Amino acid sequence: MSVTWPTTVPGRVVQLLLGLIVTSAGIWLTIRADLGVASWEVLHIALAQRLGIGIGTASIAIGSLLVAIVAALGLFPGIGTILNVLVIGTCLNLLLATPVLASMGTASVAERLGVLVVGIAVFAIGCAIYVGAHLGSGPRDGLMLAIHLRLPLGVGGARVLSEGIGLVIGWSLGGPAGVGTLLFVVAAGPMVALAFRFLGLRPLAETRPVPRAP
């Protein structure tokens, strides 16, 4: 598949917004499947239920808190970080307010599993699109990087720890951890990597070597 992606900053902002909207749709599908959700969504849903607010609103609150924590640790947010918090939370509230797939929780396990798998795939495509815009990491990715820089952990270990924080807190508050959470942990990473290859995007911006002085 050959795709030409924008290189100017305005075009990359549009790409970023498209990716965030697609990511939101993927998260929405995993919530509708009612089989368990991604680690941080477990916390968002638990918080929403406890406070009587929208899941998207809880996502914005937790995302904003993480941005503040990561900034205090020395990693300041970019435009992509701020838009990640606002766009995904807003889109989730709008999607969950619609009746589409609202009765999926009463469907058969096979149907719900199908919706969950599609949701993870859509999430992965959205992640590749918005990360490929190279305009700043999401707040949870920022937490992973902060942990990696502050503790003697590799990126993989930092990712596990950051995801574990959201999952443990969310589960302790009654969030919906389940088989979908496990599937998300196992499948999301490889699916995002596949999406990068399929869409012809790079997770990191290309850097040109600095020419040596004569």
PDB file of C-alpha atoms in Angstrom:
ATOM      1  CA  MET A   1       0.000   0.000   0.000  1.00  0.00           C
ATOM      2  CA  SER A   2       1.442   3.378  -1.010  1.00  0.00           C
ATOM      3  CA  VAL A   3       0.286   6.355   1.017  1.00  0.00           C
ATOM      4  CA  THR A   4       1.624   9.886   0.794  1.00  0.00           C
ATOM      5  CA  TRP A   5       1.482  11.551   4.185  1.00  0.00           C
ATOM      6  CA  PRO A   6       1.747  15.312   4.742  1.00  0.00           C
ATOM      7  CA  THR A   7       5.122  16.817   5.611  1.00  0.00           C
ATOM      8  CA  THR A   8       4.125  20.389   6.487  1.00  0.00           C
ATOM      9  CA  VAL A   9       3.171  21.171  10.084  1.00  0.00           C
ATOM     10  CA  PRO A  10      -0.488  22.079   9.243  1.00  0.00           C
ATOM     11  CA  GLY A  11      -0.843  18.830   7.316  1.00  0.00           C
ATOM     12  CA  ARG A  12       0.674  16.836  10.160  1.00  0.00           C
ATOM     13  CA  VAL A  13      -1.767  18.455  12.597  1.00  0.00           C
ATOM     14  CA  VAL A  14      -4.618  17.212  10.388  1.00  0.00           C
ATOM     15  CA  GLN A  15      -2.995  13.757  10.360  1.00  0.00           C
ATOM     16  CA  LEU A  16      -2.681  13.912  14.140  1.00  0.00           C
ATOM     17  CA  LEU A  17      -6.367  14.775  14.568  1.00  0.00           C
ATOM     18  CA  LEU A  18      -7.413  12.009  12.157  1.00  0.00           C
ATOM     19  CA  GLY A  19      -5.333   9.491  14.089  1.00  0.00           C
ATOM     20  CA  LEU A  20      -6.783  10.582  17.424  1.00  0.00           C
ATOM     21  CA  ILE A  21     -10.354  10.285  16.117  1.00  0.00           C
ATOM     22  CA  VAL A  22      -9.666   6.800  14.735  1.00  0.00           C
ATOM     23  CA  THR A  23      -8.014   5.816  18.028  1.00  0.00           C
ATOM     24  CA  SER A  24     -11.096   7.021  19.892  1.00  0.00           C
ATOM     25  CA  ALA A  25     -13.302   4.843  17.691  1.00  0.00           C
ATOM     26  CA  GLY A  26     -11.135   1.836  18.515  1.00  0.00           C
ATOM     27  CA  ILE A  27     -11.360   2.481  22.259  1.00  0.00           C
ATOM     28  CA  TRP A  28     -15.134   2.954  21.937  1.00  0.00           C
ATOM     29  CA  LEU A  29     -15.481  -0.437  20.225  1.00  0.00           C
ATOM     30  CA  THR A  30     -13.488  -2.179  22.970  1.00  0.00           C
ATOM     31  CA  ILE A  31     -15.727  -0.585  25.615  1.00  0.00           C
ATOM     32  CA  ARG A  32     -18.891  -1.631  23.759  1.00  0.00           C
ATOM     33  CA  ALA A  33     -17.590  -5.228  23.511  1.00  0.00           C
ATOM     34  CA  ASP A  34     -17.849  -5.424  27.329  1.00  0.00           C
ATOM     35  CA  LEU A  35     -15.115  -8.030  27.703  1.00  0.00           C
ATOM     36  CA  GLY A  36     -12.510  -5.883  29.432  1.00  0.00           C
ATOM     37  CA  VAL A  37     -10.604  -2.880  28.132  1.00  0.00           C
ATOM     38  CA  ALA A  38      -7.049  -1.528  27.893  1.00  0.00           C
ATOM     39  CA  SER A  39      -5.163  -0.922  31.135  1.00  0.00           C
ATOM     40  CA  TRP A  40      -5.744   2.822  31.445  1.00  0.00           C
ATOM     41  CA  GLU A  41      -9.340   2.535  30.249  1.00  0.00           C
ATOM     42  CA  VAL A  42      -9.964   0.297  33.271  1.00  0.00           C
ATOM     43  CA  LEU A  43      -9.064   3.308  35.427  1.00  0.00           C
ATOM     44  CA  HIS A  44     -11.066   5.768  33.303  1.00  0.00           C
ATOM     45  CA  ILE A  45     -14.219   3.660  33.522  1.00  0.00           C
ATOM     46  CA  ALA A  46     -13.800   3.060  37.264  1.00  0.00           C
ATOM     47  CA  LEU A  47     -13.351   6.791  37.859  1.00  0.00           C
ATOM     48  CA  ALA A  48     -16.334   7.646  35.671  1.00  0.00           C
ATOM     49  CA  GLN A  49     -18.539   5.222  37.593  1.00  0.00           C
ATOM     50  CA  ARG A  50     -17.356   6.509  40.962  1.00  0.00           C
ATOM     51  CA  LEU A  51     -17.804  10.199  40.127  1.00  0.00           C
ATOM     52  CA  GLY A  52     -20.819   9.949  37.807  1.00  0.00           C
ATOM     53  CA  ILE A  53     -19.013  11.561  34.870  1.00  0.00           C
ATOM     54  CA  GLY A  54     -18.434  10.548  31.265  1.00  0.00           C
ATOM     55  CA  ILE A  55     -15.669   8.068  30.480  1.00  0.00           C
ATOM     56  CA  GLY A  56     -14.175  10.619  28.103  1.00  0.00           C
ATOM     57  CA  THR A  57     -14.235  13.238  30.856  1.00  0.00           C
ATOM     58  CA  ALA A  58     -12.411  10.823  33.168  1.00  0.00           C
ATOM     59  CA  SER A  59      -9.883  10.212  30.381  1.00  0.00           C
ATOM     60  CA  ILE A  60      -9.292  13.969  30.063  1.00  0.00           C
ATOM     61  CA  ALA A  61      -8.869  14.305  33.845  1.00  0.00           C
ATOM     62  CA  ILE A  62      -6.380  11.432  34.120  1.00  0.00           C
ATOM     63  CA  GLY A  63      -4.552  12.559  30.963  1.00  0.00           C
ATOM     64  CA  SER A  64      -4.216  16.106  32.306  1.00  0.00           C
ATOM     65  CA  LEU A  65      -2.884  14.768  35.616  1.00  0.00           C
ATOM     66  CA  LEU A  66      -0.318  12.631  33.799  1.00  0.00           C
ATOM     67  CA  VAL A  67       0.786  15.608  31.664  1.00  0.00           C
ATOM     68  CA  ALA A  68       1.368  17.607  34.854  1.00  0.00           C
ATOM     69  CA  ILE A  69       3.294  14.744  36.502  1.00  0.00           C
ATOM     70  CA  VAL A  70       5.444  14.117  33.445  1.00  0.00           C
ATOM     71  CA  ALA A  71       6.150  17.865  33.079  1.00  0.00           C
ATOM     72  CA  ALA A  72       7.231  17.974  36.733  1.00  0.00           C
ATOM     73  CA  LEU A  73       9.663  15.152  35.882  1.00  0.00           C
ATOM     74  CA  GLY A  74      11.179  17.272  33.117  1.00  0.00           C
ATOM     75  CA  LEU A  75       9.345  16.126  29.966  1.00  0.00           C
ATOM     76  CA  PHE A  76       7.217  18.972  28.679  1.00  0.00           C
ATOM     77  CA  PRO A  77       4.159  18.324  26.460  1.00  0.00           C
ATOM     78  CA  GLY A  78       3.908  19.127  22.778  1.00  0.00           C
ATOM     79  CA  ILE A  79       0.824  20.012  20.765  1.00  0.00           C
ATOM     80  CA  GLY A  80       0.245  16.316  20.129  1.00  0.00           C
ATOM     81  CA  THR A  81       0.161  15.606  23.867  1.00  0.00           C
ATOM     82  CA  ILE A  82      -2.425  18.296  24.577  1.00  0.00           C
ATOM     83  CA  LEU A  83      -4.623  17.348  21.619  1.00  0.00           C
ATOM     84  CA  ASN A  84      -4.348  13.678  22.595  1.00  0.00           C
ATOM     85  CA  VAL A  85      -5.895  14.448  25.975  1.00  0.00           C
ATOM     86  CA  LEU A  86      -8.676  16.681  24.640  1.00  0.00           C
ATOM     87  CA  VAL A  87      -9.652  14.978  21.370  1.00  0.00           C
ATOM     88  CA  ILE A  88      -9.772  11.370  22.566  1.00  0.00           C
ATOM     89  CA  GLY A  89     -11.758  12.263  25.685  1.00  0.00           C
ATOM     90  CA  THR A  90     -14.220  14.432  23.765  1.00  0.00           C
ATOM     91  CA  CYS A  91     -14.701  11.859  21.002  1.00  0.00           C
ATOM     92  CA  LEU A  92     -15.276   9.089  23.548  1.00  0.00           C
ATOM     93  CA  ASN A  93     -18.026  11.079  25.242  1.00  0.00           C
ATOM     94  CA  LEU A  94     -19.696  11.744  21.886  1.00  0.00           C
ATOM     95  CA  LEU A  95     -19.461   8.124  20.684  1.00  0.00           C
ATOM     96  CA  LEU A  96     -20.671   6.635  23.962  1.00  0.00           C
ATOM     97  CA  ALA A  97     -23.633   9.028  23.946  1.00  0.00           C
ATOM     98  CA  THR A  98     -24.937   7.396  20.754  1.00  0.00           C
ATOM     99  CA  PRO A  99     -27.094   4.236  20.846  1.00  0.00           C
ATOM    100  CA  VAL A 100     -24.836   2.489  18.318  1.00  0.00           C
ATOM    101  CA  LEU A 101     -23.753  -0.922  19.683  1.00  0.00           C
ATOM    102  CA  ALA A 102     -25.178   0.037  23.091  1.00  0.00           C
ATOM    103  CA  SER A 103     -26.788  -3.405  23.426  1.00  0.00           C
ATOM    104  CA  MET A 104     -23.601  -5.280  22.503  1.00  0.00           C
ATOM    105  CA  GLY A 105     -23.174  -6.341  26.136  1.00  0.00           C
ATOM    106  CA  THR A 106     -26.109  -8.749  25.726  1.00  0.00           C
ATOM    107  CA  ALA A 107     -24.794 -10.278  22.486  1.00  0.00           C
ATOM    108  CA  SER A 108     -23.029 -13.622  22.264  1.00  0.00           C
ATOM    109  CA  VAL A 109     -19.426 -13.916  23.393  1.00  0.00           C
ATOM    110  CA  ALA A 110     -18.355 -14.609  19.796  1.00  0.00           C
ATOM    111  CA  GLU A 111     -19.949 -11.364  18.575  1.00  0.00           C
ATOM    112  CA  ARG A 112     -18.463  -9.349  21.409  1.00  0.00           C
ATOM    113  CA  LEU A 113     -15.057 -10.900  20.809  1.00  0.00           C
ATOM    114  CA  GLY A 114     -15.326  -9.905  17.144  1.00  0.00           C
ATOM    115  CA  VAL A 115     -16.109  -6.305  18.097  1.00  0.00           C
ATOM    116  CA  LEU A 116     -13.205  -6.329  20.566  1.00  0.00           C
ATOM    117  CA  VAL A 117     -10.716  -7.556  17.941  1.00  0.00           C
ATOM    118  CA  VAL A 118     -11.954  -4.967  15.428  1.00  0.00           C
ATOM    119  CA  GLY A 119     -11.661  -2.314  18.130  1.00  0.00           C
ATOM    120  CA  ILE A 120      -8.046  -3.233  18.870  1.00  0.00           C
ATOM    121  CA  ALA A 121      -7.236  -3.162  15.136  1.00  0.00           C
ATOM    122  CA  VAL A 122      -8.879   0.263  14.708  1.00  0.00           C
ATOM    123  CA  PHE A 123      -7.046   1.502  17.804  1.00  0.00           C
ATOM    124  CA  ALA A 124      -3.738   0.296  16.348  1.00  0.00           C
ATOM    125  CA  ILE A 125      -4.351   2.055  13.029  1.00  0.00           C
ATOM    126  CA  GLY A 126      -5.240   5.279  14.815  1.00  0.00           C
ATOM    127  CA  CYS A 127      -2.118   5.074  16.986  1.00  0.00           C
ATOM    128  CA  ALA A 128       0.124   4.602  13.955  1.00  0.00           C
ATOM    129  CA  ILE A 129      -1.470   7.594  12.222  1.00  0.00           C
ATOM    130  CA  TYR A 130      -1.183  10.031  15.117  1.00  0.00           C
ATOM    131  CA  VAL A 131       2.240   8.864  16.338  1.00  0.00           C
ATOM    132  CA  GLY A 132       3.444   9.022  12.727  1.00  0.00           C
ATOM    133  CA  ALA A 133       2.623  12.733  12.669  1.00  0.00           C
ATOM    134  CA  HIS A 134       5.565  13.265  15.079  1.00  0.00           C
ATOM    135  CA  LEU A 135       3.952  16.112  17.017  1.00  0.00           C
ATOM    136  CA  GLY A 136       4.349  14.802  20.560  1.00  0.00           C
ATOM    137  CA  SER A 137       3.618  11.644  22.520  1.00  0.00           C
ATOM    138  CA  GLY A 138       0.425  10.923  24.396  1.00  0.00           C
ATOM    139  CA  PRO A 139       0.348  11.473  28.181  1.00  0.00           C
ATOM    140  CA  ARG A 140       0.639   7.759  28.957  1.00  0.00           C
ATOM    141  CA  ASP A 141       3.572   7.415  26.555  1.00  0.00           C
ATOM    142  CA  GLY A 142       5.127  10.399  28.294  1.00  0.00           C
ATOM    143  CA  LEU A 143       4.785   8.619  31.639  1.00  0.00           C
ATOM    144  CA  MET A 144       6.546   5.596  30.167  1.00  0.00           C
ATOM    145  CA  LEU A 145       9.428   7.785  28.961  1.00  0.00           C
ATOM    146  CA  ALA A 146       9.652   9.576  32.309  1.00  0.00           C
ATOM    147  CA  ILE A 147       9.861   6.238  34.146  1.00  0.00           C
ATOM    148  CA  HIS A 148      12.485   5.038  31.669  1.00  0.00           C
ATOM    149  CA  LEU A 149      14.614   8.149  32.249  1.00  0.00           C
ATOM    150  CA  ARG A 150      14.207   8.283  36.036  1.00  0.00           C
ATOM    151  CA  LEU A 151      14.467   4.581  36.924  1.00  0.00           C
ATOM    152  CA  PRO A 152      16.934   1.861  35.854  1.00  0.00           C
ATOM    153  CA  LEU A 153      14.379   0.340  33.485  1.00  0.00           C
ATOM    154  CA  GLY A 154      14.412  -0.201  29.742  1.00  0.00           C
ATOM    155  CA  VAL A 155      11.587   1.127  27.600  1.00  0.00           C
ATOM    156  CA  GLY A 156       9.823  -2.243  27.700  1.00  0.00           C
ATOM    157  CA  GLY A 157       9.972  -2.438  31.480  1.00  0.00           C
ATOM    158  CA  ALA A 158       8.868   1.165  31.793  1.00  0.00           C
ATOM    159  CA  ARG A 159       5.894   0.419  29.534  1.00  0.00           C
ATOM    160  CA  VAL A 160       4.874  -2.560  31.659  1.00  0.00           C
ATOM    161  CA  LEU A 161       5.158  -0.480  34.844  1.00  0.00           C
ATOM    162  CA  SER A 162       3.182   2.463  33.428  1.00  0.00           C
ATOM    163  CA  GLU A 163       0.416   0.196  32.124  1.00  0.00           C
ATOM    164  CA  GLY A 164       0.416  -1.689  35.410  1.00  0.00           C
ATOM    165  CA  ILE A 165      -0.136   1.532  37.351  1.00  0.00           C
ATOM    166  CA  GLY A 166      -3.322   2.297  35.430  1.00  0.00           C
ATOM    167  CA  LEU A 167      -4.550  -1.293  35.574  1.00  0.00           C
ATOM    168  CA  VAL A 168      -3.949  -1.854  39.307  1.00  0.00           C
ATOM    169  CA  ILE A 169      -5.515   1.444  40.373  1.00  0.00           C
ATOM    170  CA  GLY A 170      -8.458   0.984  38.005  1.00  0.00           C
ATOM    171  CA  TRP A 171      -9.063  -2.635  39.011  1.00  0.00           C
ATOM    172  CA  SER A 172      -8.903  -1.742  42.720  1.00  0.00           C
ATOM    173  CA  LEU A 173     -11.624   0.861  42.058  1.00  0.00           C
ATOM    174  CA  GLY A 174     -13.839  -1.700  40.306  1.00  0.00           C
ATOM    175  CA  GLY A 175     -12.873  -1.109  36.685  1.00  0.00           C
ATOM    176  CA  PRO A 176     -13.740  -3.761  34.055  1.00  0.00           C
ATOM    177  CA  ALA A 177     -10.535  -5.750  33.679  1.00  0.00           C
ATOM    178  CA  GLY A 178     -11.080  -9.049  31.869  1.00  0.00           C
ATOM    179  CA  VAL A 179     -10.101 -11.207  28.925  1.00  0.00           C
ATOM    180  CA  GLY A 180     -10.265  -8.114  26.724  1.00  0.00           C
ATOM    181  CA  THR A 181      -7.593  -6.466  28.872  1.00  0.00           C
ATOM    182  CA  LEU A 182      -5.304  -9.461  28.437  1.00  0.00           C
ATOM    183  CA  LEU A 183      -5.976  -9.556  24.684  1.00  0.00           C
ATOM    184  CA  PHE A 184      -5.271  -5.834  24.444  1.00  0.00           C
ATOM    185  CA  VAL A 185      -1.934  -6.219  26.263  1.00  0.00           C
ATOM    186  CA  VAL A 186      -0.884  -9.109  24.007  1.00  0.00           C
ATOM    187  CA  ALA A 187      -2.193  -7.887  20.646  1.00  0.00           C
ATOM    188  CA  ALA A 188      -2.080  -4.082  20.654  1.00  0.00           C
ATOM    189  CA  GLY A 189       1.708  -3.721  20.334  1.00  0.00           C
ATOM    190  CA  PRO A 190       2.146  -6.088  17.368  1.00  0.00           C
ATOM    191  CA  MET A 191      -0.946  -4.615  15.666  1.00  0.00           C
ATOM    192  CA  VAL A 192       0.421  -1.077  16.004  1.00  0.00           C
ATOM    193  CA  ALA A 193       3.742  -2.237  14.526  1.00  0.00           C
ATOM    194  CA  LEU A 194       1.860  -3.881  11.642  1.00  0.00           C
ATOM    195  CA  ALA A 195      -0.158  -0.691  11.104  1.00  0.00           C
ATOM    196  CA  PHE A 196       3.044   1.352  10.816  1.00  0.00           C
ATOM    197  CA  ARG A 197       4.315  -0.974   8.082  1.00  0.00           C
ATOM    198  CA  PHE A 198       0.977  -1.173   6.262  1.00  0.00           C
ATOM    199  CA  LEU A 199       0.516   2.610   6.245  1.00  0.00           C
ATOM    200  CA  GLY A 200       4.141   3.409   5.431  1.00  0.00           C
ATOM    201  CA  LEU A 201       4.660   5.462   8.599  1.00  0.00           C
ATOM    202  CA  ARG A 202       7.548   5.655  11.055  1.00  0.00           C
ATOM    203  CA  PRO A 203       7.218   5.695  14.848  1.00  0.00           C
ATOM    204  CA  LEU A 204      10.155   8.117  15.089  1.00  0.00           C
ATOM    205  CA  ALA A 205      10.911  11.141  12.950  1.00  0.00           C
ATOM    206  CA  GLU A 206      13.845  10.797  10.593  1.00  0.00           C
ATOM    207  CA  THR A 207      16.956  12.614  11.729  1.00  0.00           C
ATOM    208  CA  ARG A 208      19.551  13.822   9.303  1.00  0.00           C
ATOM    209  CA  PRO A 209      23.201  13.507  10.323  1.00  0.00           C
ATOM    210  CA  VAL A 210      24.904  16.796  11.142  1.00  0.00           C
ATOM    211  CA  PRO A 211      27.722  17.424   8.648  1.00  0.00           C
ATOM    212  CA  ARG A 212      31.172  17.576  10.167  1.00  0.00           C
ATOM    213  CA  ALA A 213      33.063  20.834  10.081  1.00  0.00           C
ATOM    214  CA  PRO A 214      35.861  20.828   7.505  1.00  0.00           C
TER     215      PRO A 214
END
